[in-house]
C-alpha cells in the first residue's frame, strides 16, 4: 500500500477506534487521543465501548496508540473523528472539532491532507475548520476552485488539502460494521478526492460512493439521520393518536407492515449521538442561510417530548390504580440510548428519570450494560446492581436489552407489587403482560 500517505487518526472513540484497527491491520497508522486512561485501556486490549474485541485490537499489528501529539508530526494524512454534539440550547457545538483542527494545524506541512469524519452541516469543513487549519499552520487551503484557477496554482506548494468521508457507525450493531457499510468519500480537488477514495477502498469491503464535493458528502450524512428521525416522529405521533383511541399501536404496525413497501419504523425515545443530534446541525445552517425549517423541527419537538409523554401516561395509570405517585418506587429498566450497547450519549431515558423525580418518585435505574462511573459523571446517576423482588409501584422498560428480553414477563412482573403499573416502551413483553405500551 505504497500510496505515499503516512496516516494519523485523531480520536479513539466509537468512530476512530474501528478505523484505526482496520487500517492498522494493513499499514502503519498512529492513533491519538487526549484521554490517557482510554489509550492505556486500548493498549491492554480493552475497549470499554464493547465495539472492538481484544483479538481485533491485537490483529492491528501496524497500529500505534499514543497521547503524544508530537508522535504524529511525521504524518501527512490526518483523519479527524471527534464528536460533534449539541449544546444545552440545541445548537451545534463545534468545540471538539475546532480543537482537533487546532492540534492538527500545528502539525501541518505543505501538501498534507486532512480528512474529517465527524457529522457536520454542509460547508462546515471548508468554512469553519479550514480557516482554523490555515491560521495555525500558516498554509493555504487548496480547494476545487483554487485547483481550477491558474491564479491559485502557486499555492499548491504551500497549501494543504481536505477530504470528507462521513462515519456511518451504528453502536452495538455486530452485523453492519465499518468494513461492510458503503463509505461516502470526497475531496477538495479531483485528484485529492480520488486519493481519499482509494484510501478507504483499502479497508471498506462494501465499496465506496465518491461524490463531487465535500458539501455533498456533508449533506448526505446529515440527512441520513434526519430521515430516520422524521419517520420515528411519525410513529410516535401515531402511537399517541392510537393510544387515545384505545388501539394497539404494535398490532397496527404489524398489519400495515404486511404490505411490501411499508417501512418498519417503531415509536420510541430518540437519543444517541446521531439521530437525536444531527437534525439540529442542518436546521442551524438552514436558519443561517435564511430558511426556517418546519418539518424537521416539528419532528424534533415531538421526539424530544416523548419522555414527558411517557411519564404523563404512567402517572395517569398509577392514579387510576390509586397508587400514590409522590414517593412511589419506580424502576426504569435501561439507561443507554439503545439496546445492547453501553453508549449513554444523549440518551432520552434521562428525560423520563428527571420527570419522575419532579413528581418526587423514588427512582431506581437498572442497566447491566452501563458503566456506573460514566453514568455518574454524565448524569449523576448510579444504576442499581439488581432490582428487589415485589418492590416497585411502577416499572418502565425503556431499552430492549437482550437481558430484559431473556427475563420474560414473569420475572419482570415479579419485581413489582401486585397492583403496580408496567409500561413497556419497546414491546419486550406480550401485550397482555403490560399495562401500557407506546
Tab-separated table of N, CA and C in Angstrom, residues 177-326:
chain	number	residue	atom	x	y	z
A	177	UNK	N	-20.935	-3.315	10.259
A	177	UNK	CA	-19.759	-2.704	10.862
A	177	UNK	C	-19.015	-1.871	9.819
A	178	UNK	N	-17.930	-1.252	10.242
A	178	UNK	CA	-17.212	-0.315	9.381
A	178	UNK	C	-16.963	-0.850	7.984
A	179	UNK	N	-16.406	-2.043	7.886
A	179	UNK	CA	-15.936	-2.513	6.583
A	179	UNK	C	-17.059	-2.948	5.647
A	180	UNK	N	-18.250	-3.300	6.209
A	180	UNK	CA	-19.313	-3.768	5.312
A	180	UNK	C	-20.471	-2.781	5.190
A	181	UNK	N	-20.177	-1.502	5.406
A	181	UNK	CA	-21.121	-0.428	5.125
A	181	UNK	C	-20.471	0.497	4.108
A	182	UNK	N	-21.150	0.737	2.996
A	182	UNK	CA	-20.575	1.570	1.934
A	182	UNK	C	-20.194	2.941	2.476
A	183	UNK	N	-19.055	3.471	2.013
A	183	UNK	CA	-18.493	4.718	2.535
A	183	UNK	C	-18.578	5.825	1.486
A	184	UNK	N	-19.157	6.952	1.874
A	184	UNK	CA	-19.171	8.134	1.024
A	184	UNK	C	-17.814	8.832	1.145
A	185	UNK	N	-17.234	9.247	0.026
A	185	UNK	CA	-15.932	9.907	0.048
A	185	UNK	C	-15.965	11.177	-0.792
A	186	UNK	N	-15.075	12.119	-0.446
A	186	UNK	CA	-14.969	13.370	-1.204
A	186	UNK	C	-13.632	14.017	-0.897
A	187	UNK	N	-13.256	14.993	-1.738
A	187	UNK	CA	-12.009	15.704	-1.524
A	187	UNK	C	-12.068	17.097	-2.104
A	188	UNK	N	-11.108	17.924	-1.727
A	188	UNK	CA	-11.158	19.338	-2.112
A	188	UNK	C	-10.717	19.594	-3.541
A	189	UNK	N	-10.066	18.646	-4.178
A	189	UNK	CA	-9.761	18.708	-5.617
A	189	UNK	C	-10.060	17.335	-6.203
A	190	UNK	N	-10.215	17.226	-7.524
A	190	UNK	CA	-10.477	15.900	-8.115
A	190	UNK	C	-9.398	14.881	-7.780
A	191	UNK	N	-8.147	15.309	-7.794
A	191	UNK	CA	-7.062	14.372	-7.501
A	191	UNK	C	-7.099	13.929	-6.046
A	192	UNK	N	-7.377	14.853	-5.143
A	192	UNK	CA	-7.459	14.508	-3.728
A	192	UNK	C	-8.677	13.636	-3.459
A	193	UNK	N	-9.786	13.925	-4.134
A	193	UNK	CA	-10.982	13.085	-3.981
A	193	UNK	C	-10.675	11.647	-4.363
A	194	UNK	N	-9.931	11.468	-5.452
A	194	UNK	CA	-9.551	10.117	-5.882
A	194	UNK	C	-8.622	9.459	-4.873
A	195	UNK	N	-7.733	10.253	-4.281
A	195	UNK	CA	-6.799	9.705	-3.287
A	195	UNK	C	-7.543	9.284	-2.020
A	196	UNK	N	-8.496	10.120	-1.580
A	196	UNK	CA	-9.300	9.785	-0.396
A	196	UNK	C	-10.096	8.508	-0.654
A	197	UNK	N	-10.700	8.423	-1.831
A	197	UNK	CA	-11.498	7.249	-2.156
A	197	UNK	C	-10.636	5.986	-2.189
A	198	UNK	N	-9.468	6.089	-2.792
A	198	UNK	CA	-8.571	4.925	-2.860
A	198	UNK	C	-8.129	4.492	-1.465
A	199	UNK	N	-7.902	5.465	-0.579
A	199	UNK	CA	-7.502	5.143	0.788
A	199	UNK	C	-8.562	4.308	1.489
A	200	UNK	N	-9.820	4.718	1.414
A	200	UNK	CA	-10.889	3.991	2.109
A	200	UNK	C	-11.206	2.659	1.433
A	201	UNK	N	-11.000	2.585	0.139
A	201	UNK	CA	-11.251	1.309	-0.546
A	201	UNK	C	-10.285	0.217	-0.100
A	202	UNK	N	-9.196	0.611	0.520
A	202	UNK	CA	-8.257	-0.376	1.049
A	202	UNK	C	-8.873	-1.208	2.178
A	203	UNK	N	-9.858	-0.657	2.887
A	203	UNK	CA	-10.419	-1.381	4.034
A	203	UNK	C	-11.927	-1.624	3.939
A	204	UNK	N	-12.647	-0.869	3.121
A	204	UNK	CA	-14.108	-0.985	3.064
A	204	UNK	C	-14.498	-2.025	2.024
A	205	UNK	N	-14.847	-3.215	2.466
A	205	UNK	CA	-15.191	-4.286	1.523
A	205	UNK	C	-16.511	-4.023	0.811
A	206	UNK	N	-17.396	-3.231	1.415
A	206	UNK	CA	-18.679	-2.913	0.786
A	206	UNK	C	-18.531	-1.905	-0.338
A	207	UNK	N	-17.358	-1.297	-0.462
A	207	UNK	CA	-17.131	-0.335	-1.521
A	207	UNK	C	-17.371	1.095	-1.060
A	208	UNK	N	-17.142	2.016	-1.967
A	208	UNK	CA	-17.269	3.431	-1.651
A	208	UNK	C	-18.236	4.098	-2.622
A	209	UNK	N	-18.659	5.302	-2.241
A	209	UNK	CA	-19.516	6.112	-3.111
A	209	UNK	C	-18.906	7.514	-3.200
A	210	UNK	N	-18.045	7.749	-4.190
A	210	UNK	CA	-17.421	9.070	-4.315
A	210	UNK	C	-18.454	10.107	-4.758
A	211	UNK	N	-18.362	11.320	-4.207
A	211	UNK	CA	-19.245	12.414	-4.624
A	211	UNK	C	-18.387	13.598	-5.059
A	212	UNK	N	-19.031	14.543	-5.746
A	212	UNK	CA	-18.296	15.599	-6.432
A	212	UNK	C	-17.699	16.646	-5.508
A	213	UNK	N	-18.358	16.930	-4.386
A	213	UNK	CA	-17.864	17.982	-3.492
A	213	UNK	C	-17.965	17.556	-2.039
A	214	UNK	N	-17.204	18.231	-1.200
A	214	UNK	CA	-17.259	17.982	0.235
A	214	UNK	C	-18.640	18.325	0.780
A	215	UNK	N	-19.250	19.394	0.296
A	215	UNK	CA	-20.576	19.794	0.781
A	215	UNK	C	-21.629	18.726	0.498
A	216	UNK	N	-21.533	18.071	-0.636
A	216	UNK	CA	-22.484	16.992	-0.946
A	216	UNK	C	-22.333	15.867	0.067
A	217	UNK	N	-21.105	15.512	0.374
A	217	UNK	CA	-20.865	14.432	1.346
A	217	UNK	C	-21.376	14.827	2.726
A	218	UNK	N	-21.140	16.070	3.127
A	218	UNK	CA	-21.631	16.540	4.428
A	218	UNK	C	-23.156	16.505	4.481
A	219	UNK	N	-23.790	16.957	3.408
A	219	UNK	CA	-25.260	16.988	3.362
A	219	UNK	C	-25.843	15.586	3.364
A	220	UNK	N	-25.209	14.666	2.634
A	220	UNK	CA	-25.707	13.290	2.571
A	220	UNK	C	-25.709	12.658	3.948
A	221	UNK	N	-24.636	12.889	4.709
A	221	UNK	CA	-24.559	12.303	6.046
A	221	UNK	C	-25.655	12.841	6.956
A	222	UNK	N	-25.835	14.152	6.957
A	222	UNK	CA	-26.754	14.738	7.915
A	222	UNK	C	-28.205	14.363	7.620
A	223	UNK	N	-28.546	14.138	6.346
A	223	UNK	CA	-29.949	13.793	6.054
A	223	UNK	C	-30.240	12.317	6.277
A	224	UNK	N	-29.204	11.469	6.331
A	224	UNK	CA	-29.449	10.053	6.643
A	224	UNK	C	-30.214	9.931	7.959
A	225	UNK	N	-29.768	10.674	8.945
A	225	UNK	CA	-30.382	10.561	10.266
A	225	UNK	C	-31.623	11.429	10.411
A	226	UNK	N	-31.719	12.495	9.642
A	226	UNK	CA	-32.948	13.292	9.646
A	226	UNK	C	-34.107	12.451	9.125
A	227	UNK	N	-33.858	11.669	8.092
A	227	UNK	CA	-34.915	10.807	7.548
A	227	UNK	C	-35.413	9.832	8.604
A	228	UNK	N	-34.508	9.223	9.340
A	228	UNK	CA	-34.909	8.292	10.402
A	228	UNK	C	-35.649	9.029	11.512
A	229	UNK	N	-35.149	10.196	11.867
A	229	UNK	CA	-35.768	10.975	12.931
A	229	UNK	C	-37.225	11.300	12.600
A	230	UNK	N	-37.464	11.724	11.368
A	230	UNK	CA	-38.821	12.088	10.973
A	230	UNK	C	-39.732	10.871	10.892
A	231	UNK	N	-39.205	9.754	10.444
A	231	UNK	CA	-40.021	8.541	10.390
A	231	UNK	C	-40.403	8.063	11.791
A	232	UNK	N	-39.461	8.167	12.740
A	232	UNK	CA	-39.784	7.767	14.113
A	232	UNK	C	-40.758	8.763	14.730
A	233	UNK	N	-40.600	10.049	14.398
A	233	UNK	CA	-41.543	11.059	14.889
A	233	UNK	C	-42.958	10.751	14.414
A	234	UNK	N	-43.093	10.324	13.178
A	234	UNK	CA	-44.409	9.940	12.658
A	234	UNK	C	-44.972	8.765	13.453
A	235	UNK	N	-44.137	7.761	13.736
A	235	UNK	CA	-44.596	6.617	14.517
A	235	UNK	C	-44.997	7.036	15.932
A	236	UNK	N	-44.232	7.957	16.518
A	236	UNK	CA	-44.577	8.442	17.859
A	236	UNK	C	-45.918	9.172	17.854
A	237	UNK	N	-46.142	9.979	16.831
A	237	UNK	CA	-47.419	10.690	16.763
A	237	UNK	C	-48.573	9.721	16.552
A	238	UNK	N	-48.353	8.712	15.713
A	238	UNK	CA	-49.391	7.694	15.515
A	238	UNK	C	-49.668	6.948	16.817
A	239	UNK	N	-48.613	6.649	17.574
A	239	UNK	CA	-48.796	5.939	18.845
A	239	UNK	C	-49.639	6.770	19.809
A	240	UNK	N	-49.388	8.064	19.844
A	240	UNK	CA	-50.184	8.943	20.715
A	240	UNK	C	-51.648	8.936	20.292
A	241	UNK	N	-51.878	9.017	18.997
A	241	UNK	CA	-53.253	9.008	18.477
A	241	UNK	C	-53.942	7.677	18.786
A	242	UNK	N	-53.250	6.575	18.505
A	242	UNK	CA	-53.858	5.260	18.715
A	242	UNK	C	-54.085	4.984	20.204
A	243	UNK	N	-53.178	5.474	21.058
A	243	UNK	CA	-53.400	5.312	22.494
A	243	UNK	C	-54.681	6.009	22.939
A	244	UNK	N	-54.945	7.182	22.393
A	244	UNK	CA	-56.176	7.904	22.726
A	244	UNK	C	-57.419	7.173	22.230
A	245	UNK	N	-57.224	6.390	21.161
A	245	UNK	CA	-58.346	5.662	20.570
A	245	UNK	C	-58.477	4.245	21.117
A	246	UNK	N	-57.550	3.859	22.009
A	246	UNK	CA	-57.598	2.519	22.576
A	246	UNK	C	-57.206	1.427	21.601
A	247	UNK	N	-56.337	1.762	20.647
A	247	UNK	CA	-55.895	0.800	19.630
A	247	UNK	C	-54.439	0.423	19.899
A	248	UNK	N	-54.120	-0.855	19.768
A	248	UNK	CA	-52.763	-1.353	19.989
A	248	UNK	C	-51.874	-0.926	18.808
A	249	UNK	N	-50.921	-0.038	19.080
A	249	UNK	CA	-50.066	0.501	18.019
A	249	UNK	C	-49.251	-0.592	17.344
A	250	UNK	N	-48.688	-1.499	18.132
A	250	UNK	CA	-47.867	-2.558	17.534
A	250	UNK	C	-48.699	-3.417	16.596
A	251	UNK	N	-49.921	-3.727	16.972
A	251	UNK	CA	-50.783	-4.529	16.099
A	251	UNK	C	-51.066	-3.798	14.799
A	252	UNK	N	-51.261	-2.486	14.890
A	252	UNK	CA	-51.488	-1.686	13.680
A	252	UNK	C	-50.264	-1.721	12.780
A	253	UNK	N	-49.075	-1.530	13.372
A	253	UNK	CA	-47.848	-1.503	12.579
A	253	UNK	C	-47.550	-2.859	11.951
A	254	UNK	N	-47.838	-3.932	12.681
A	254	UNK	CA	-47.642	-5.265	12.100
A	254	UNK	C	-48.578	-5.485	10.914
A	255	UNK	N	-49.808	-5.037	11.050
A	255	UNK	CA	-50.774	-5.192	9.958
A	255	UNK	C	-50.346	-4.371	8.751
A	256	UNK	N	-49.977	-3.105	8.994
A	256	UNK	CA	-49.535	-2.254	7.884
A	256	UNK	C	-48.253	-2.794	7.253
A	257	UNK	N	-47.405	-3.412	8.088
A	257	UNK	CA	-46.151	-3.959	7.605
A	257	UNK	C	-46.305	-5.174	6.713
A	258	UNK	N	-47.510	-5.687	6.595
A	258	UNK	CA	-47.723	-6.813	5.686
A	258	UNK	C	-47.667	-6.382	4.229
A	259	UNK	N	-47.694	-5.068	3.987
A	259	UNK	CA	-47.527	-4.577	2.614
A	259	UNK	C	-46.045	-4.407	2.328
A	260	UNK	N	-45.630	-4.746	1.144
A	260	UNK	CA	-44.207	-4.845	0.826
A	260	UNK	C	-43.449	-3.522	0.973
A	261	UNK	N	-44.108	-2.395	0.761
A	261	UNK	CA	-43.373	-1.132	0.776
A	261	UNK	C	-43.603	-0.298	2.036
A	262	UNK	N	-44.183	-0.892	3.085
A	262	UNK	CA	-44.354	-0.181	4.347
A	262	UNK	C	-43.038	-0.238	5.118
A	263	UNK	N	-42.552	0.913	5.567
A	263	UNK	CA	-41.252	0.973	6.244
A	263	UNK	C	-41.391	0.549	7.713
A	264	UNK	N	-40.512	-0.326	8.209
A	264	UNK	CA	-40.679	-0.924	9.544
A	264	UNK	C	-40.128	-0.067	10.689
A	265	UNK	N	-40.543	1.191	10.769
A	265	UNK	CA	-40.148	2.025	11.900
A	265	UNK	C	-41.078	1.775	13.078
A	266	UNK	N	-40.580	2.043	14.290
A	266	UNK	CA	-41.350	1.856	15.506
A	266	UNK	C	-41.254	3.106	16.373
A	267	UNK	N	-42.262	3.375	17.196
A	267	UNK	CA	-42.192	4.529	18.097
A	267	UNK	C	-41.171	4.296	19.199
A	268	UNK	N	-40.749	5.374	19.849
A	268	UNK	CA	-39.827	5.224	20.961
A	268	UNK	C	-39.058	6.492	21.254
A	269	UNK	N	-38.130	6.384	22.183
A	269	UNK	CA	-37.261	7.503	22.541
A	269	UNK	C	-36.163	7.633	21.494
A	270	UNK	N	-35.847	8.862	21.128
A	270	UNK	CA	-34.843	9.083	20.081
A	270	UNK	C	-33.669	9.845	20.677
A	271	UNK	N	-32.590	9.127	20.965
A	271	UNK	CA	-31.403	9.753	21.529
A	271	UNK	C	-30.171	9.363	20.745
A	272	UNK	N	-29.045	9.340	21.429
A	272	UNK	CA	-27.804	8.950	20.790
A	272	UNK	C	-27.072	10.115	20.168
A	273	UNK	N	-25.904	9.793	19.605
A	273	UNK	CA	-25.029	10.830	19.064
A	273	UNK	C	-25.384	11.221	17.647
A	274	UNK	N	-26.347	10.535	17.024
A	274	UNK	CA	-26.662	10.805	15.614
A	274	UNK	C	-28.095	11.300	15.421
A	275	UNK	N	-29.070	10.393	15.546
A	275	UNK	CA	-30.440	10.729	15.161
A	275	UNK	C	-30.992	11.885	15.985
A	276	UNK	N	-30.687	11.915	17.280
A	276	UNK	CA	-31.212	12.963	18.134
A	276	UNK	C	-30.422	14.260	18.076
A	277	UNK	N	-29.314	14.278	17.308
A	277	UNK	CA	-28.426	15.439	17.275
A	277	UNK	C	-28.309	16.039	15.871
A	278	UNK	N	-28.103	15.178	14.878
A	278	UNK	CA	-27.792	15.653	13.530
A	278	UNK	C	-28.813	16.620	12.937
A	279	UNK	N	-30.128	16.422	13.161
A	279	UNK	CA	-31.076	17.378	12.575
A	279	UNK	C	-30.805	18.815	12.982
A	280	UNK	N	-30.325	19.038	14.202
A	280	UNK	CA	-30.057	20.400	14.654
A	280	UNK	C	-28.889	21.033	13.902
A	281	UNK	N	-28.000	20.202	13.354
A	281	UNK	CA	-26.904	20.747	12.551
A	281	UNK	C	-27.445	21.332	11.242
A	282	UNK	N	-28.345	20.607	10.596
A	282	UNK	CA	-28.876	21.124	9.331
A	282	UNK	C	-29.820	22.301	9.571
A	283	UNK	N	-30.659	22.227	10.605
A	283	UNK	CA	-31.581	23.335	10.858
A	283	UNK	C	-30.803	24.605	11.231
A	284	UNK	N	-29.690	24.453	11.947
A	284	UNK	CA	-28.839	25.604	12.265
A	284	UNK	C	-28.333	26.260	10.987
A	285	UNK	N	-27.842	25.459	10.061
A	285	UNK	CA	-27.312	26.006	8.802
A	285	UNK	C	-28.437	26.581	7.944
A	286	UNK	N	-29.590	25.915	7.941
A	286	UNK	CA	-30.726	26.416	7.170
A	286	UNK	C	-31.138	27.800	7.654
A	287	UNK	N	-31.199	27.975	8.956
A	287	UNK	CA	-31.560	29.280	9.505
A	287	UNK	C	-30.493	30.321	9.208
A	288	UNK	N	-29.223	29.894	9.158
A	288	UNK	CA	-28.136	30.826	8.851
A	288	UNK	C	-28.226	31.353	7.424
A	289	UNK	N	-28.808	30.546	6.515
A	289	UNK	CA	-28.951	30.996	5.128
A	289	UNK	C	-30.342	31.552	4.843
A	290	UNK	N	-31.130	31.770	5.912
A	290	UNK	CA	-32.389	32.476	5.763
A	290	UNK	C	-33.630	31.636	5.577
A	291	UNK	N	-33.553	30.333	5.911
A	291	UNK	CA	-34.742	29.481	5.790
A	291	UNK	C	-35.071	28.864	7.133
A	292	UNK	N	-36.335	28.954	7.529
A	292	UNK	CA	-36.761	28.343	8.788
A	292	UNK	C	-37.389	26.987	8.502
A	293	UNK	N	-36.693	25.902	8.808
A	293	UNK	CA	-37.223	24.561	8.529
A	293	UNK	C	-38.383	24.229	9.466
A	294	UNK	N	-39.456	23.734	8.922
A	294	UNK	CA	-40.638	23.444	9.723
A	294	UNK	C	-40.792	21.958	10.028
A	295	UNK	N	-40.718	21.114	8.993
A	295	UNK	CA	-40.957	19.689	9.184
A	295	UNK	C	-39.880	19.066	10.065
A	296	UNK	N	-38.617	19.415	9.808
A	296	UNK	CA	-37.515	18.829	10.577
A	296	UNK	C	-37.642	19.189	12.052
A	297	UNK	N	-37.913	20.464	12.338
A	297	UNK	CA	-38.015	20.900	13.722
A	297	UNK	C	-39.270	20.364	14.397
A	298	UNK	N	-40.347	20.197	13.625
A	298	UNK	CA	-41.563	19.614	14.198
A	298	UNK	C	-41.307	18.175	14.649
A	299	UNK	N	-40.590	17.429	13.834
A	299	UNK	CA	-40.232	16.070	14.218
A	299	UNK	C	-39.348	16.035	15.448
A	300	UNK	N	-38.405	16.966	15.511
A	300	UNK	CA	-37.521	17.045	16.677
A	300	UNK	C	-38.310	17.358	17.948
A	301	UNK	N	-39.228	18.326	17.857
A	301	UNK	CA	-40.007	18.686	19.045
A	301	UNK	C	-40.821	17.500	19.546
A	302	UNK	N	-41.412	16.768	18.621
A	302	UNK	CA	-42.227	15.629	19.022
A	302	UNK	C	-41.364	14.557	19.683
A	303	UNK	N	-40.249	14.234	19.041
A	303	UNK	CA	-39.383	13.192	19.605
A	303	UNK	C	-38.758	13.621	20.930
A	304	UNK	N	-38.379	14.885	21.034
A	304	UNK	CA	-37.796	15.364	22.288
A	304	UNK	C	-38.808	15.371	23.428
A	305	UNK	N	-40.095	15.368	23.098
A	305	UNK	CA	-41.127	15.404	24.130
A	305	UNK	C	-41.655	14.051	24.557
A	306	UNK	N	-41.128	12.972	23.986
A	306	UNK	CA	-41.699	11.655	24.269
A	306	UNK	C	-41.471	11.204	25.716
A	307	UNK	N	-40.370	11.577	26.323
A	307	UNK	CA	-40.127	11.197	27.714
A	307	UNK	C	-41.177	11.781	28.651
A	308	UNK	N	-41.561	13.018	28.392
A	308	UNK	CA	-42.579	13.673	29.219
A	308	UNK	C	-43.957	13.047	28.986
A	309	UNK	N	-44.217	12.653	27.733
A	309	UNK	CA	-45.477	11.975	27.415
A	309	UNK	C	-45.562	10.639	28.154
A	310	UNK	N	-44.475	9.900	28.158
A	310	UNK	CA	-44.442	8.589	28.822
A	310	UNK	C	-44.758	8.738	30.305
A	311	UNK	N	-44.129	9.695	30.956
A	311	UNK	CA	-44.357	9.873	32.395
A	311	UNK	C	-45.786	10.323	32.657
A	312	UNK	N	-46.325	11.201	31.824
A	312	UNK	CA	-47.710	11.647	31.999
A	312	UNK	C	-48.667	10.468	31.905
A	313	UNK	N	-48.432	9.558	30.948
A	313	UNK	CA	-49.270	8.372	30.808
A	313	UNK	C	-49.132	7.444	32.014
A	314	UNK	N	-47.888	7.304	32.489
A	314	UNK	CA	-47.652	6.441	33.641
A	314	UNK	C	-48.356	6.988	34.884
A	315	UNK	N	-48.223	8.280	35.124
A	315	UNK	CA	-48.846	8.896	36.302
A	315	UNK	C	-50.360	8.754	36.246
A	316	UNK	N	-50.937	8.913	35.065
A	316	UNK	CA	-52.387	8.762	34.900
A	316	UNK	C	-52.811	7.324	35.248
A	317	UNK	N	-52.039	6.349	34.749
A	317	UNK	CA	-52.368	4.949	35.019
A	317	UNK	C	-52.187	4.619	36.501
A	318	UNK	N	-51.171	5.169	37.142
A	318	UNK	CA	-50.964	4.939	38.578
A	318	UNK	C	-52.120	5.536	39.385
A	319	UNK	N	-52.554	6.718	38.979
A	319	UNK	CA	-53.659	7.372	39.688
A	319	UNK	C	-54.935	6.558	39.582
A	320	UNK	N	-55.192	5.999	38.405
A	320	UNK	CA	-56.381	5.170	38.219
A	320	UNK	C	-56.345	3.936	39.113
A	321	UNK	N	-55.139	3.434	39.390
A	321	UNK	CA	-54.995	2.276	40.270
A	321	UNK	C	-54.850	2.677	41.735
A	322	UNK	N	-55.028	3.975	42.009
A	322	UNK	CA	-54.943	4.521	43.361
A	322	UNK	C	-53.556	4.308	43.986
A	323	UNK	N	-52.538	4.373	43.136
A	323	UNK	CA	-51.156	4.325	43.616
A	323	UNK	C	-50.705	5.756	43.876
A	324	UNK	N	-50.285	6.032	45.078
A	324	UNK	CA	-49.852	7.384	45.423
A	324	UNK	C	-48.557	7.693	44.669
A	325	UNK	N	-48.577	8.713	43.804
A	325	UNK	CA	-47.436	8.991	42.926
A	325	UNK	C	-46.243	9.529	43.710
A	326	UNK	N	-46.468	10.506	44.581
A	326	UNK	CA	-45.357	11.059	45.349
A	326	UNK	C	-44.815	9.994	46.308
